[in-house]
Short mmCIF file of C-alpha atoms in Angstrom, two decimals:
data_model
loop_
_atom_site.label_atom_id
_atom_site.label_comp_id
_atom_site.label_asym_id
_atom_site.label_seq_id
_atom_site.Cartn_x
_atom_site.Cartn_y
_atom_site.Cartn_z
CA UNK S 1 -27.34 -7.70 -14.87
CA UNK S 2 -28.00 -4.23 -14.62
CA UNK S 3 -25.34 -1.85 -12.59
CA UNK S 4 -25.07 -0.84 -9.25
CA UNK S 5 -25.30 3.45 -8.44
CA UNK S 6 -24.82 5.61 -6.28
CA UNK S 7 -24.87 9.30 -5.70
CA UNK S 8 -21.97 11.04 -6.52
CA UNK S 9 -20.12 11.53 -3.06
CA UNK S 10 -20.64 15.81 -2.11
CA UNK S 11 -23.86 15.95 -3.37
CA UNK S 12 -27.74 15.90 -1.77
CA UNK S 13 -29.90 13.01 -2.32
CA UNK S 14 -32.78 13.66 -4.65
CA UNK S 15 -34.41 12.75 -7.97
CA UNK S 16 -31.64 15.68 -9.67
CA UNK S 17 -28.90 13.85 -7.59
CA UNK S 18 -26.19 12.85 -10.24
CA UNK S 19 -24.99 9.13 -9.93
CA UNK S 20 -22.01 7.30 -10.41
CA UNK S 21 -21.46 3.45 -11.13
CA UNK S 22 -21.05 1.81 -7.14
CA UNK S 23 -17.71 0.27 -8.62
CA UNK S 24 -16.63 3.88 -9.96
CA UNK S 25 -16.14 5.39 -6.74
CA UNK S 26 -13.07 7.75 -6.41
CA UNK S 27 -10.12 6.90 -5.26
CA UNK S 28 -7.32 7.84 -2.86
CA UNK S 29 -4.25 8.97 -4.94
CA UNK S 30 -0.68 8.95 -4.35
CA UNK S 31 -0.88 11.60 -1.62
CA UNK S 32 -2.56 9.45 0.56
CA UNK S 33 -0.33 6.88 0.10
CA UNK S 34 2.48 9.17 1.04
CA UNK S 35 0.70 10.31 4.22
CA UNK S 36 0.19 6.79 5.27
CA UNK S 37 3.62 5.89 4.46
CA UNK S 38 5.44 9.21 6.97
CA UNK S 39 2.63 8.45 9.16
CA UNK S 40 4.13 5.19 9.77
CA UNK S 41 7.81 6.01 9.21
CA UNK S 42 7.44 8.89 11.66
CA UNK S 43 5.93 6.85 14.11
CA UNK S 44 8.12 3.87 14.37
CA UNK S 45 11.17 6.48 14.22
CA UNK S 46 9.62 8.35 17.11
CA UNK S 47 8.89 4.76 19.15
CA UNK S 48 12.60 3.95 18.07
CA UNK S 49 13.81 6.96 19.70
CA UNK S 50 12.17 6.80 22.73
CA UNK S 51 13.45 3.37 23.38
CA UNK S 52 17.16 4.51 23.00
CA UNK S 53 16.13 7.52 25.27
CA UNK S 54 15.13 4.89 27.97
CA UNK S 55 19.00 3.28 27.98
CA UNK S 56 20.64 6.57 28.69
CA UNK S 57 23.40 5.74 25.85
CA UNK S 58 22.69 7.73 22.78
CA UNK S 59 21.93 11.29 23.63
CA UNK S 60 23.47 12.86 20.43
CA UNK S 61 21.39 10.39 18.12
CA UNK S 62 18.07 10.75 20.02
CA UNK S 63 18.49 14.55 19.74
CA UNK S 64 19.07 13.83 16.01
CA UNK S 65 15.87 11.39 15.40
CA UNK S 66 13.90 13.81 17.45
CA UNK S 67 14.20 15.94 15.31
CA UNK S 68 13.57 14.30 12.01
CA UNK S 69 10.34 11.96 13.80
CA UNK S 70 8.63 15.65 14.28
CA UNK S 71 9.14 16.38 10.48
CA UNK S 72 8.20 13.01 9.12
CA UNK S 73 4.81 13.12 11.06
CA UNK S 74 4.64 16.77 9.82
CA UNK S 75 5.21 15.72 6.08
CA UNK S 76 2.19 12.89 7.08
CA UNK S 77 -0.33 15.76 7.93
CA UNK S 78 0.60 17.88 4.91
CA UNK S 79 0.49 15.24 2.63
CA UNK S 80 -3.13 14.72 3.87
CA UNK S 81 -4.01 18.08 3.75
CA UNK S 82 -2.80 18.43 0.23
CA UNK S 83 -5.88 15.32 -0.61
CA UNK S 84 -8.13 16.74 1.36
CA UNK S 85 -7.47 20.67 0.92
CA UNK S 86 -8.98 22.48 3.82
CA UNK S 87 -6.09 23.30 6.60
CA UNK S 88 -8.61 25.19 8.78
CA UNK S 89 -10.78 22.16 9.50
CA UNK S 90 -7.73 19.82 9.32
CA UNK S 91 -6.36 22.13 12.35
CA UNK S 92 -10.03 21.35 14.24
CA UNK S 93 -10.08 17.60 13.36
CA UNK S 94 -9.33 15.91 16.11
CA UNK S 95 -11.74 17.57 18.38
CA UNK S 96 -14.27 17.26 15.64
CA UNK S 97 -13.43 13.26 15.74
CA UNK S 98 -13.21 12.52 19.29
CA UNK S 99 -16.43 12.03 19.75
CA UNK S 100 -16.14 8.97 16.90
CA UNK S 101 -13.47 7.24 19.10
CA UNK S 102 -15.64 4.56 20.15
CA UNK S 103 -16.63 3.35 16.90
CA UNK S 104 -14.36 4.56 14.02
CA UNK S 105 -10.96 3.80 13.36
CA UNK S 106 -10.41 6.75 11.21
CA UNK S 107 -11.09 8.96 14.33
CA UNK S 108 -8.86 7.07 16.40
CA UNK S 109 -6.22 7.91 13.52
CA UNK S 110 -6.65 12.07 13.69
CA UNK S 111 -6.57 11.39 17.18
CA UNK S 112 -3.18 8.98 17.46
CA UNK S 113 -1.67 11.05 14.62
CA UNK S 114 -2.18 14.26 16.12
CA UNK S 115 -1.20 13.03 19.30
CA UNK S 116 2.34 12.34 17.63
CA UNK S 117 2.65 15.56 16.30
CA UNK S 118 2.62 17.35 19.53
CA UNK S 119 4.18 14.88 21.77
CA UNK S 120 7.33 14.24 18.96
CA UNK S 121 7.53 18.31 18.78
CA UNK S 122 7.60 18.62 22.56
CA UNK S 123 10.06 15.78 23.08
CA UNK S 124 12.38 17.68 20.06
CA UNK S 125 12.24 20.85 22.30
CA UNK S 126 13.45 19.07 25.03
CA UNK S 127 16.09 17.37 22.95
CA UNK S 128 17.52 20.68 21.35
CA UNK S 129 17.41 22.38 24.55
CA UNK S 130 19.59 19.80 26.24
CA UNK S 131 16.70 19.09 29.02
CA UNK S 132 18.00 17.55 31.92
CA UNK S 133 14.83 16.44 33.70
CA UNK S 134 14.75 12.88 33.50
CA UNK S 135 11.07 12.94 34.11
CA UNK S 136 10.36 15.35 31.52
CA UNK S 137 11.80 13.52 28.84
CA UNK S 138 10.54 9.87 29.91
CA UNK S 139 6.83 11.09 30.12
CA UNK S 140 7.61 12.70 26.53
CA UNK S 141 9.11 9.81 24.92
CA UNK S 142 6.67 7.24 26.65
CA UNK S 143 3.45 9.41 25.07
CA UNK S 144 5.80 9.24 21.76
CA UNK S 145 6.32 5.55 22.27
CA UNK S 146 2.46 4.63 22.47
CA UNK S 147 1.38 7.17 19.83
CA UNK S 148 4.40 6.31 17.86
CA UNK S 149 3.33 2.61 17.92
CA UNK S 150 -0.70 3.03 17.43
CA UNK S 151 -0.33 5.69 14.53
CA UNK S 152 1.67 3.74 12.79
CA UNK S 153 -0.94 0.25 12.63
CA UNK S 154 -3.89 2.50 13.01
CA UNK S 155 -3.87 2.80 8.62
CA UNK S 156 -4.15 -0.93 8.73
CA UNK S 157 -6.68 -1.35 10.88
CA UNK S 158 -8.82 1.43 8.83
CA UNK S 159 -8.11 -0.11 6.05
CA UNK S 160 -9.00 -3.62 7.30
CA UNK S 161 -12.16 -2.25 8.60
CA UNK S 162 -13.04 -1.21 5.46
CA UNK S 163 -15.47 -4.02 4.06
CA UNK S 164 -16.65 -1.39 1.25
CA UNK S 165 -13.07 -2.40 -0.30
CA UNK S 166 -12.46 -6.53 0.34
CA UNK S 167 -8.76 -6.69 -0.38
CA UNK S 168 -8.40 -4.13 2.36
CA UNK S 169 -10.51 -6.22 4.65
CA UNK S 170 -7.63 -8.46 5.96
CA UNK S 171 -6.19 -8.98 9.95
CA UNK S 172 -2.63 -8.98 8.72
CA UNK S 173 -2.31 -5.23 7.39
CA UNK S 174 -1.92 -4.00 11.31
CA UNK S 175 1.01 -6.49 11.58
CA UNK S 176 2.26 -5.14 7.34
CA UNK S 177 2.10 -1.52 8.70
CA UNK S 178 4.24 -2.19 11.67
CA UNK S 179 7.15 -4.06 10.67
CA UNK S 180 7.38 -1.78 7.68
CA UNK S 181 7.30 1.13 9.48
CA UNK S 182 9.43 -0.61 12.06
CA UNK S 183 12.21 -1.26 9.31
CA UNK S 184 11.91 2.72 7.99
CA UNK S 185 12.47 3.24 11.25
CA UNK S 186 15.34 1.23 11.92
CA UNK S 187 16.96 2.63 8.51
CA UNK S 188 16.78 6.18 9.52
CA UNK S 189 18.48 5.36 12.62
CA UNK S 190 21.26 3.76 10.74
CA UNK S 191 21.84 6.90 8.49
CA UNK S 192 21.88 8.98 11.61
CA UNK S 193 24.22 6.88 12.90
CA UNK S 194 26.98 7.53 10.39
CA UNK S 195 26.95 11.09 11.18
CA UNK S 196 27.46 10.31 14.83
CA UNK S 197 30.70 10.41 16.01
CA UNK S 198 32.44 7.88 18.99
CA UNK S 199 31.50 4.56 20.58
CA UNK S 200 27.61 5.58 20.71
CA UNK S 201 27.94 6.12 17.12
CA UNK S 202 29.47 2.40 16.83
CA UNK S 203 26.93 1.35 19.25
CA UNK S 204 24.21 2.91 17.07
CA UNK S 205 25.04 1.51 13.89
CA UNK S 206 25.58 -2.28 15.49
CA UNK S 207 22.18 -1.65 16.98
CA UNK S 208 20.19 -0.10 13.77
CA UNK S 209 21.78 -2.50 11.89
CA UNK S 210 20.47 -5.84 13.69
CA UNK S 211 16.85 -3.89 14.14
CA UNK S 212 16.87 -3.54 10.76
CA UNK S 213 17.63 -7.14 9.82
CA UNK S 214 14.96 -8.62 12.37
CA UNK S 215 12.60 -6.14 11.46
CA UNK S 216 12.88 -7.41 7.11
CA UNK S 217 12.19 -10.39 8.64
CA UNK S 218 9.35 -9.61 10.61
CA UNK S 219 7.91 -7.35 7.44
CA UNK S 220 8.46 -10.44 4.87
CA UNK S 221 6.96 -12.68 7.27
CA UNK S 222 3.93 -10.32 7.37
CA UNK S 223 3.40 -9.91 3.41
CA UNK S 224 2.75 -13.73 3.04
CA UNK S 225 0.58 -13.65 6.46
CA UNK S 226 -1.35 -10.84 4.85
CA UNK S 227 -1.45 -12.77 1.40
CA UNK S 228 -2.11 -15.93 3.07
CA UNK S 229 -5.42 -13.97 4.53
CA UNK S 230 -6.83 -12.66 1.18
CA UNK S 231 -10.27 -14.35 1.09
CA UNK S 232 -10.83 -15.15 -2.40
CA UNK S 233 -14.55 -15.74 -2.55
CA UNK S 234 -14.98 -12.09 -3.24
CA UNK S 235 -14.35 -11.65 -6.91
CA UNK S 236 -12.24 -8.12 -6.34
CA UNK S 237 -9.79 -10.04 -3.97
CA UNK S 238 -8.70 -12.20 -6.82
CA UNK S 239 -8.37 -9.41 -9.19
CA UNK S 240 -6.64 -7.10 -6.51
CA UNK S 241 -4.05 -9.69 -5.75
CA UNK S 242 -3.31 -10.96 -9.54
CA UNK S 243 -2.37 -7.42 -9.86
CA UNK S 244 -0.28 -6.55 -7.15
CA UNK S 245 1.80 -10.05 -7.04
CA UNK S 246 2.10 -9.34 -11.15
CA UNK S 247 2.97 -5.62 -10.69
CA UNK S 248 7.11 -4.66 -10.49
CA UNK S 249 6.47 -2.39 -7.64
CA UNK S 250 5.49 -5.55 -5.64
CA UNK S 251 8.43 -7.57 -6.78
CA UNK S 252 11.00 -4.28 -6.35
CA UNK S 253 9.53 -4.32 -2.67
CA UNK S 254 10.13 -7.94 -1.37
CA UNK S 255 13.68 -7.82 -3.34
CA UNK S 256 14.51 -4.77 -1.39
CA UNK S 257 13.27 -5.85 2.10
CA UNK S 258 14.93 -8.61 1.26
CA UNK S 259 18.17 -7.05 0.92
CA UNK S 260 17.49 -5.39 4.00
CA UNK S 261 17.75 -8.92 5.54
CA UNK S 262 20.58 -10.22 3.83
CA UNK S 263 23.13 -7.58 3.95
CA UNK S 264 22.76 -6.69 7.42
CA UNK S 265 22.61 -10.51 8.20
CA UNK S 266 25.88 -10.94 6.46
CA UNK S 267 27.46 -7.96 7.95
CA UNK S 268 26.55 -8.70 11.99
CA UNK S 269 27.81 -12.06 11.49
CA UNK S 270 31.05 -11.06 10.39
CA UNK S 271 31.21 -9.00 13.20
CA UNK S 272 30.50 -11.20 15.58
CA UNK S 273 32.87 -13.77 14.02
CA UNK S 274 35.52 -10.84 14.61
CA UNK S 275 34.51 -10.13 18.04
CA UNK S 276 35.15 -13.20 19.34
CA UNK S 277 38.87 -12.93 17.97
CA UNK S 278 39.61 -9.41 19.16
CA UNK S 279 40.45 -8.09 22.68
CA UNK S 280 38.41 -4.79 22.07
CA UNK S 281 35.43 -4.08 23.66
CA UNK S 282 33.64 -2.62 20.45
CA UNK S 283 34.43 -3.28 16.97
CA UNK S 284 32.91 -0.87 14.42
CA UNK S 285 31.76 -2.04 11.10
CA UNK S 286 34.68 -2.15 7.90
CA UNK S 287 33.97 1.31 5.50
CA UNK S 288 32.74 -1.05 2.71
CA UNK S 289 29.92 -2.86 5.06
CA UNK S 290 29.12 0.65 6.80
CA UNK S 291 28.24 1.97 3.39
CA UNK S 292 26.66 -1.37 2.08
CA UNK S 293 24.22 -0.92 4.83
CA UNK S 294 23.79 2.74 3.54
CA UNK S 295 22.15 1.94 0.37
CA UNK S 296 20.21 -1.05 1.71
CA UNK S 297 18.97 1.23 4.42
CA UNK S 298 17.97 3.95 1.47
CA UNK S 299 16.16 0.89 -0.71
CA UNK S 300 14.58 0.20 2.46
CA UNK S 301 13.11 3.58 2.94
CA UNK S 302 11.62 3.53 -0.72
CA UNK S 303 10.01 0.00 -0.10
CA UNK S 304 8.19 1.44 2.51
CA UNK S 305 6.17 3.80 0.44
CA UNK S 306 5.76 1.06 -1.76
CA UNK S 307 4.24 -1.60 0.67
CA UNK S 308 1.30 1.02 1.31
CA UNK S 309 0.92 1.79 -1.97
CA UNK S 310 0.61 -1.64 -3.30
CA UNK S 311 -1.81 -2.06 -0.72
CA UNK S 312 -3.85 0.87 -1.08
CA UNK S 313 -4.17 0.50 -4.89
CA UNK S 314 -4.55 -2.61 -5.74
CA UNK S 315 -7.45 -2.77 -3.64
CA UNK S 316 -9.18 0.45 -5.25
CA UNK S 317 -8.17 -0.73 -9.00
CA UNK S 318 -9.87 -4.13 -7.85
CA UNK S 319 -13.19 -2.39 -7.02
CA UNK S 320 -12.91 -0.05 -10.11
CA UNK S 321 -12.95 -2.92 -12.69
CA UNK S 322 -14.05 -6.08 -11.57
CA UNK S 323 -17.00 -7.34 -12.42
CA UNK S 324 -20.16 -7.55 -10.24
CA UNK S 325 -21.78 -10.77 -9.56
CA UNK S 326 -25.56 -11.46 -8.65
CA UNK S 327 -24.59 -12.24 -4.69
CA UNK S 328 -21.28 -10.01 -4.66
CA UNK S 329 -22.09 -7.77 -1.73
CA UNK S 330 -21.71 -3.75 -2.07
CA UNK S 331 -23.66 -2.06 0.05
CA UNK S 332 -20.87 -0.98 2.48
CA UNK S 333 -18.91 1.33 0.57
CA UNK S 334 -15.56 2.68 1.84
CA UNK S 335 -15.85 5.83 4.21
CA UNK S 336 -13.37 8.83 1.89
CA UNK S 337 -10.82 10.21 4.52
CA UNK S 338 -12.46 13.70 4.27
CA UNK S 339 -15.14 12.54 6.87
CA UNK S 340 -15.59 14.68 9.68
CA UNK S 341 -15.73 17.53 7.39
CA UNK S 342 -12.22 17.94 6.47
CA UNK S 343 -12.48 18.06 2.68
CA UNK S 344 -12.85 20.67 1.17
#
């Protein structure tokens, strides 16, 4: 059969109009896979924080996290503005999508994203100024909470949106995005941790630790729902998912999430058992288990990245070479993040 075309994306329709093969669209590169992944790490570290804000226990590690939620969600927007390449229009974006709320998940991104930015800056001024006002900082951190949450599993739902692409097109990427972003977040609370001093830094670390177990859980439980969900009568699924499960990144991922389960696992339960034995009210974690932790809570950080990128290119190498049947359907064809007139 003969190939599918298309015009070349940036260009006017016309008999002149240059085409490309449909399956030969470009693709999103690794800056958009970093965006994604800050996007999501800044997010869940921002909804992590606010939570700890709520108990009134950890002031000197929520000042901390505050501070390092604003620059992660900062990196996110650079990193997209690096693809895309027009800062002016990036600056006007959400305004330019809220009018695509009700229908486009990529709007509802700028919009959740942008959202983060401010309220995570705000909530770090209030932080480093040692704000008193109770009321201040709980509206702050509840706005950080919610846009924390939604910009972190908006990227999935984009992506799963995206029937142009059919490994994207899958229910369980909100869920992926989540608990990965929940366990980056959980990991950068346990670093911060070590560099806080007294019983809330004990607390912290017995606390980051066990978020970061339950959240490995909740993240491996999500790759095999997402997996589990890969409809294989499209021809690109079955190409897209040969190569990711075949690819080392994949395997380097689930070993390190893994790890992120086991060693924290391990570590609680021995603390426990020594708990129980102890008159103290707190134990803190042995040197060698507070820097075991470390590293997995490092590895954990890199997975991250790695979970989005899988995702993200698998998908687009899938739609690059597989071959076309006579009923394959490709008339919807992904929607490039430059919409709303970002790229340059």
């Amino acid at each position: 059969m003969g190939l599918f075309t298309a015009p070349v994306p940036g260009t006017n329709f016309g008999i002149n109009t240059p085409i490309i093969q449909i399956n030969q669209y470009p693709e999103w590169d690794v800056t958009v896979a970093l965006a994604l992944y800050f996007t999501g790490l800044g997010g869940m570290l921002m909804a992590i924080t606010a939570a700890m804000e709520f108990t009134g226990k950890y002031q000197s590690l929520v000042k901390k996290n505050s501070v390092f939620a604003f620059i992660f969600t900062l990196l996110a927007l650079i990193f997209f503005d690096i693809h895309l390449g027009n800062p002016t229009r990036g600056f006007f974006a959400p305004i330019t999508a809220l009018p695509q709320m009700v229908h486009s998940w990529m709007a509802r991104g700028i919009e959740f994203v942008g959202g983060l930015l401010v309220f995570s800056f705000l909530f770090m001024v209030l932080k480093v100024l040692n704000s008193k006002s109770v009321i201040a900082n709980w509206t702050l951190a509840i706005l950080g909470l919610i846009t924390g949450i939604f910009s972190t599993t908006y990227s999935g739902f984009e992506l799963s949106a995206a029937t142009g692409i059919p490994f994207w097109n899958n229910g369980g990427l909100p869920a992926l995005f989540l608990a990965s972003g929940t366990v980056g977040g959980a990991a950068w609370t346990y670093i911060m941790s070590l560099v806080t001093k007294g019983e809330e830094g004990i607390r912290a670390r017995r606390l980051s630790a066990k978020l970061l177990m339950y959240s490995a859980v909740a993240e491996l439980a999500t790759w095999f729902l997402f997996m589990a969900n890969v409809n294989f009568i499209y021809v690109f699924d079955e190409v897209a998912y040969e190569y990711m499960i075949t690819s080392a990144a994949f395997i380097l991922d689930l070993v390190l999430i893994s790890l992120a389960f086991v060693i924290p696992g391990i570590s609680n339960l021995m603390l426990w058992r020594s708990s129980r034995a102890s008159p103290q009210p707190i134990l803190d974690f042995p040197s060698y288990i507070k820097y075991a932790i470390l590293v997995v809570a490092i590895l954990a950080l890199i997975a991250g990245y790695y979970t989005r990128a899988e995702i993200l290119f698998a998908g687009q190498y899938a739609y690059q070479v597989a071959p076309l049947t006579p009923f394959q359907f490709t008339s919807n064809q992904p929607i490039p993040i430059g919409s709303f007139g970002w790229k340059s």
